[in-house]
PDB file of C-alpha atoms in Angstrom:
ATOM      1  CA  UNK A   1      -0.093  -0.057   0.003  1.00  0.00           C
ATOM      2  CA  UNK A   2       1.309   3.333  -0.626  1.00  0.00           C
ATOM      3  CA  UNK A   3       0.503   6.891   0.583  1.00  0.00           C
ATOM      4  CA  UNK A   4      -3.299   7.004   2.287  1.00  0.00           C
ATOM      5  CA  UNK A   5      -5.502  10.064   2.268  1.00  0.00           C
ATOM      6  CA  UNK A   6      -5.744  12.007   5.651  1.00  0.00           C
ATOM      7  CA  UNK A   7      -8.872  13.057   6.160  1.00  0.00           C
ATOM      8  CA  UNK A   8      -9.607  16.493   8.508  1.00  0.00           C
ATOM      9  CA  UNK A   9     -12.140  17.755  11.327  1.00  0.00           C
ATOM     10  CA  UNK A  10     -15.171  17.602  11.244  1.00  0.00           C
ATOM     11  CA  UNK A  11     -15.155  13.943   9.606  1.00  0.00           C
ATOM     12  CA  UNK A  12     -17.014  11.074  11.714  1.00  0.00           C
ATOM     13  CA  UNK A  13     -13.940   9.045  12.076  1.00  0.00           C
ATOM     14  CA  UNK A  14     -12.297  10.834  14.124  1.00  0.00           C
ATOM     15  CA  UNK A  15     -14.592  10.563  16.780  1.00  0.00           C
ATOM     16  CA  UNK A  16     -14.521   6.907  16.543  1.00  0.00           C
ATOM     17  CA  UNK A  17     -12.554   4.660  19.283  1.00  0.00           C
ATOM     18  CA  UNK A  18     -10.197   2.159  17.096  1.00  0.00           C
ATOM     19  CA  UNK A  19     -10.578  -1.115  17.456  1.00  0.00           C
ATOM     20  CA  UNK A  20      -8.598  -4.172  18.684  1.00  0.00           C
ATOM     21  CA  UNK A  21      -6.099  -5.707  15.790  1.00  0.00           C
ATOM     22  CA  UNK A  22      -6.173  -9.213  16.059  1.00  0.00           C
ATOM     23  CA  UNK A  23      -5.027 -10.374  12.470  1.00  0.00           C
ATOM     24  CA  UNK A  24      -1.168 -10.014  12.120  1.00  0.00           C
ATOM     25  CA  UNK A  25      -1.263 -10.487   8.567  1.00  0.00           C
ATOM     26  CA  UNK A  26       0.384  -8.933   5.508  1.00  0.00           C
ATOM     27  CA  UNK A  27      -2.822  -6.491   5.303  1.00  0.00           C
ATOM     28  CA  UNK A  28      -1.673  -4.989   8.170  1.00  0.00           C
ATOM     29  CA  UNK A  29       2.061  -4.779   7.074  1.00  0.00           C
ATOM     30  CA  UNK A  30       0.983  -3.177   3.791  1.00  0.00           C
ATOM     31  CA  UNK A  31      -1.553  -0.849   5.350  1.00  0.00           C
ATOM     32  CA  UNK A  32       0.893   0.128   8.715  1.00  0.00           C
ATOM     33  CA  UNK A  33       3.937   1.165   5.933  1.00  0.00           C
ATOM     34  CA  UNK A  34       1.481   3.258   3.911  1.00  0.00           C
ATOM     35  CA  UNK A  35       0.795   5.348   7.718  1.00  0.00           C
ATOM     36  CA  UNK A  36       4.370   5.797   8.128  1.00  0.00           C
ATOM     37  CA  UNK A  37       4.686   6.449   4.208  1.00  0.00           C
ATOM     38  CA  UNK A  38       1.784   9.106   4.600  1.00  0.00           C
ATOM     39  CA  UNK A  39       2.968  10.469   7.658  1.00  0.00           C
ATOM     40  CA  UNK A  40       6.331  11.714   6.377  1.00  0.00           C
ATOM     41  CA  UNK A  41       4.893  12.770   2.675  1.00  0.00           C
ATOM     42  CA  UNK A  42       2.816  15.038   5.167  1.00  0.00           C
ATOM     43  CA  UNK A  43       5.498  16.026   7.459  1.00  0.00           C
ATOM     44  CA  UNK A  44       4.132  14.739  10.427  1.00  0.00           C
ATOM     45  CA  UNK A  45       5.789  12.903  13.707  1.00  0.00           C
ATOM     46  CA  UNK A  46       2.697  10.733  13.951  1.00  0.00           C
ATOM     47  CA  UNK A  47      -0.175   9.215  12.866  1.00  0.00           C
ATOM     48  CA  UNK A  48      -3.388   7.626  13.790  1.00  0.00           C
ATOM     49  CA  UNK A  49      -5.480   5.472  11.946  1.00  0.00           C
ATOM     50  CA  UNK A  50      -8.586   7.194  12.350  1.00  0.00           C
ATOM     51  CA  UNK A  51      -6.746   9.943  10.652  1.00  0.00           C
ATOM     52  CA  UNK A  52      -6.628   8.028   7.656  1.00  0.00           C
ATOM     53  CA  UNK A  53     -10.404   6.795   8.050  1.00  0.00           C
ATOM     54  CA  UNK A  54      -9.584   3.176   9.443  1.00  0.00           C
ATOM     55  CA  UNK A  55     -10.402   2.024  12.773  1.00  0.00           C
ATOM     56  CA  UNK A  56      -7.797  -0.760  13.737  1.00  0.00           C
ATOM     57  CA  UNK A  57      -5.610   0.710  16.445  1.00  0.00           C
ATOM     58  CA  UNK A  58      -2.457   1.388  15.486  1.00  0.00           C
ATOM     59  CA  UNK A  59      -0.560   4.722  15.045  1.00  0.00           C
ATOM     60  CA  UNK A  60       3.125   5.604  13.684  1.00  0.00           C
ATOM     61  CA  UNK A  61       5.499   8.083  15.099  1.00  0.00           C
ATOM     62  CA  UNK A  62       9.137   8.732  14.289  1.00  0.00           C
ATOM     63  CA  UNK A  63      10.012  12.480  15.626  1.00  0.00           C
ATOM     64  CA  UNK A  64      13.559  12.016  15.240  1.00  0.00           C
ATOM     65  CA  UNK A  65      15.083  14.999  13.102  1.00  0.00           C
ATOM     66  CA  UNK A  66      16.865  12.851  10.098  1.00  0.00           C
ATOM     67  CA  UNK A  67      13.567   9.959  10.400  1.00  0.00           C
ATOM     68  CA  UNK A  68      15.523   7.465  11.544  1.00  0.00           C
ATOM     69  CA  UNK A  69      12.976   6.236  13.808  1.00  0.00           C
ATOM     70  CA  UNK A  70      10.265   4.886  12.147  1.00  0.00           C
ATOM     71  CA  UNK A  71       7.735   3.058  14.978  1.00  0.00           C
ATOM     72  CA  UNK A  72       4.749   0.765  14.566  1.00  0.00           C
ATOM     73  CA  UNK A  73       1.892   0.565  17.617  1.00  0.00           C
ATOM     74  CA  UNK A  74      -0.905  -2.015  17.749  1.00  0.00           C
ATOM     75  CA  UNK A  75      -3.264  -1.733  20.277  1.00  0.00           C
ATOM     76  CA  UNK A  76      -0.801   0.596  22.691  1.00  0.00           C
ATOM     77  CA  UNK A  77      -1.881   1.325  25.894  1.00  0.00           C
ATOM     78  CA  UNK A  78      -0.038   3.269  28.605  1.00  0.00           C
ATOM     79  CA  UNK A  79       1.433   1.750  31.588  1.00  0.00           C
ATOM     80  CA  UNK A  80       2.955   4.423  32.916  1.00  0.00           C
ATOM     81  CA  UNK A  81       2.512   7.997  32.846  1.00  0.00           C
ATOM     82  CA  UNK A  82       5.121  10.516  35.160  1.00  0.00           C
ATOM     83  CA  UNK A  83       3.625  12.649  37.395  1.00  0.00           C
ATOM     84  CA  UNK A  84       5.325  14.983  36.137  1.00  0.00           C
ATOM     85  CA  UNK A  85       3.963  17.271  33.096  1.00  0.00           C
ATOM     86  CA  UNK A  86       4.284  19.819  30.358  1.00  0.00           C
ATOM     87  CA  UNK A  87       2.554  22.504  28.154  1.00  0.00           C
ATOM     88  CA  UNK A  88       3.532  22.644  25.032  1.00  0.00           C
ATOM     89  CA  UNK A  89       1.448  23.733  21.834  1.00  0.00           C
ATOM     90  CA  UNK A  90       0.165  21.163  19.630  1.00  0.00           C
ATOM     91  CA  UNK A  91      -0.566  20.558  15.745  1.00  0.00           C
ATOM     92  CA  UNK A  92      -2.365  17.330  14.202  1.00  0.00           C
ATOM     93  CA  UNK A  93      -2.606  16.499  10.309  1.00  0.00           C
ATOM     94  CA  UNK A  94      -6.339  16.427  10.799  1.00  0.00           C
ATOM     95  CA  UNK A  95      -6.414  20.089  11.179  1.00  0.00           C
ATOM     96  CA  UNK A  96      -4.120  21.327   9.430  1.00  0.00           C
ATOM     97  CA  UNK A  97      -3.103  25.098  10.130  1.00  0.00           C
ATOM     98  CA  UNK A  98      -3.887  24.850  13.570  1.00  0.00           C
ATOM     99  CA  UNK A  99      -1.807  24.898  16.346  1.00  0.00           C
ATOM    100  CA  UNK A 100      -2.972  25.306  19.982  1.00  0.00           C
ATOM    101  CA  UNK A 101      -1.782  25.264  23.489  1.00  0.00           C
ATOM    102  CA  UNK A 102      -0.597  24.796  25.824  1.00  0.00           C
ATOM    103  CA  UNK A 103      -1.417  21.514  25.960  1.00  0.00           C
ATOM    104  CA  UNK A 104      -0.919  19.714  29.354  1.00  0.00           C
ATOM    105  CA  UNK A 105       0.573  15.696  28.909  1.00  0.00           C
ATOM    106  CA  UNK A 106       2.356  13.980  31.214  1.00  0.00           C
ATOM    107  CA  UNK A 107       6.587  14.523  30.965  1.00  0.00           C
ATOM    108  CA  UNK A 108       7.301  10.953  30.581  1.00  0.00           C
ATOM    109  CA  UNK A 109       5.094   7.545  29.504  1.00  0.00           C
ATOM    110  CA  UNK A 110       5.760   3.401  29.040  1.00  0.00           C
ATOM    111  CA  UNK A 111       3.412   2.239  26.292  1.00  0.00           C
ATOM    112  CA  UNK A 112       2.853  -1.930  25.694  1.00  0.00           C
ATOM    113  CA  UNK A 113       1.791  -2.073  22.189  1.00  0.00           C
ATOM    114  CA  UNK A 114       2.174  -4.874  19.776  1.00  0.00           C
ATOM    115  CA  UNK A 115       4.652  -5.114  16.563  1.00  0.00           C
ATOM    116  CA  UNK A 116       3.962  -5.922  13.196  1.00  0.00           C
ATOM    117  CA  UNK A 117       4.248  -9.873  13.626  1.00  0.00           C
ATOM    118  CA  UNK A 118       1.641  -9.053  16.882  1.00  0.00           C
ATOM    119  CA  UNK A 119       5.158  -9.718  19.532  1.00  0.00           C
ATOM    120  CA  UNK A 120       4.387  -7.032  22.666  1.00  0.00           C
ATOM    121  CA  UNK A 121       7.052  -5.116  22.976  1.00  0.00           C
ATOM    122  CA  UNK A 122       7.220  -1.387  25.459  1.00  0.00           C
ATOM    123  CA  UNK A 123       8.760   1.880  24.809  1.00  0.00           C
ATOM    124  CA  UNK A 124       9.671   4.480  27.230  1.00  0.00           C
ATOM    125  CA  UNK A 125       9.532   8.180  25.860  1.00  0.00           C
ATOM    126  CA  UNK A 126      10.020  11.665  27.333  1.00  0.00           C
ATOM    127  CA  UNK A 127       9.052  15.011  26.042  1.00  0.00           C
ATOM    128  CA  UNK A 128       8.246  15.266  22.105  1.00  0.00           C
ATOM    129  CA  UNK A 129       7.907  11.395  21.327  1.00  0.00           C
ATOM    130  CA  UNK A 130       5.966  11.196  25.096  1.00  0.00           C
ATOM    131  CA  UNK A 131       3.390  14.043  23.856  1.00  0.00           C
ATOM    132  CA  UNK A 132       3.271  12.715  20.098  1.00  0.00           C
ATOM    133  CA  UNK A 133       2.309   9.165  21.960  1.00  0.00           C
ATOM    134  CA  UNK A 134       0.239  10.602  24.394  1.00  0.00           C
ATOM    135  CA  UNK A 135      -1.991  12.239  20.977  1.00  0.00           C
ATOM    136  CA  UNK A 136      -1.877   9.386  18.788  1.00  0.00           C
ATOM    137  CA  UNK A 137      -3.359   7.219  21.674  1.00  0.00           C
ATOM    138  CA  UNK A 138      -5.885  10.421  22.344  1.00  0.00           C
ATOM    139  CA  UNK A 139      -6.835   9.486  18.831  1.00  0.00           C
ATOM    140  CA  UNK A 140      -7.754   6.054  18.511  1.00  0.00           C
ATOM    141  CA  UNK A 141      -9.998   7.100  21.739  1.00  0.00           C
ATOM    142  CA  UNK A 142     -11.289   9.802  19.642  1.00  0.00           C
ATOM    143  CA  UNK A 143     -10.094  12.520  21.249  1.00  0.00           C
ATOM    144  CA  UNK A 144      -8.627  15.632  19.609  1.00  0.00           C
ATOM    145  CA  UNK A 145      -6.013  17.767  20.809  1.00  0.00           C
ATOM    146  CA  UNK A 146      -8.519  20.561  20.688  1.00  0.00           C
ATOM    147  CA  UNK A 147     -10.803  18.539  23.312  1.00  0.00           C
ATOM    148  CA  UNK A 148      -8.768  20.019  25.676  1.00  0.00           C
ATOM    149  CA  UNK A 149      -9.032  23.869  24.272  1.00  0.00           C
ATOM    150  CA  UNK A 150     -11.038  26.269  25.907  1.00  0.00           C
ATOM    151  CA  UNK A 151     -14.719  26.418  24.287  1.00  0.00           C
ATOM    152  CA  UNK A 152     -13.655  29.731  23.161  1.00  0.00           C
ATOM    153  CA  UNK A 153     -10.028  28.388  21.824  1.00  0.00           C
ATOM    154  CA  UNK A 154     -11.760  25.739  20.115  1.00  0.00           C
ATOM    155  CA  UNK A 155     -14.250  27.756  18.507  1.00  0.00           C
ATOM    156  CA  UNK A 156     -11.589  29.855  17.175  1.00  0.00           C
ATOM    157  CA  UNK A 157      -9.311  27.094  15.944  1.00  0.00           C
ATOM    158  CA  UNK A 158     -12.713  25.210  13.833  1.00  0.00           C
ATOM    159  CA  UNK A 159     -13.516  28.409  12.608  1.00  0.00           C
ATOM    160  CA  UNK A 160      -9.567  29.026  11.439  1.00  0.00           C
ATOM    161  CA  UNK A 161      -9.907  25.542  10.426  1.00  0.00           C
ATOM    162  CA  UNK A 162     -12.979  25.526   7.950  1.00  0.00           C
ATOM    163  CA  UNK A 163     -11.582  28.899   6.466  1.00  0.00           C
ATOM    164  CA  UNK A 164      -7.955  26.783   5.440  1.00  0.00           C
ATOM    165  CA  UNK A 165      -9.944  23.592   4.199  1.00  0.00           C
ATOM    166  CA  UNK A 166     -12.288  26.573   2.100  1.00  0.00           C
ATOM    167  CA  UNK A 167      -9.044  27.886   0.059  1.00  0.00           C
ATOM    168  CA  UNK A 168      -7.631  24.527   0.088  1.00  0.00           C
ATOM    169  CA  UNK A 169     -10.558  23.643  -2.043  1.00  0.00           C
ATOM    170  CA  UNK A 170     -10.412  26.306  -4.263  1.00  0.00           C
ATOM    171  CA  UNK A 171      -7.267  26.520  -4.892  1.00  0.00           C
ATOM    172  CA  UNK A 172      -8.100  23.071  -6.606  1.00  0.00           C
TER     173      UNK A 172
END
């Protein structure tokens, strides 16, 4: 599979909870690699299956500067998070042109997930990667980063997104 189409708010799939993956086959392998390709094409650092209109519990990340750390997480769950929190601005491929914050998240997390073969692994992360993992896991649960904003800031962000998408459509 090659590049996938990213969907935008208010697409209904972004608000749905993704389903546990039980079949680890070539289709899943192709899909996950297509997600990585799509993330890189859009210059993202993370992408959840919901964002490409698929409800499998899969997300991918690569927060390295040289894009040398591609990771695929299947059926991920946070098994530990630090008491320390960090506030930072966030963006999202499904909300292009929108950067809002500060969003408070745990500074460090440990995630347990399965790899492309179904084998379990754990990964600890802090700072940007930890934030990215939490953001993508939220997607798999139908939560968007704008849900953490005040109603006023969320409404402003959605109006800005609407204008951006209309302008993008007009250019086509």
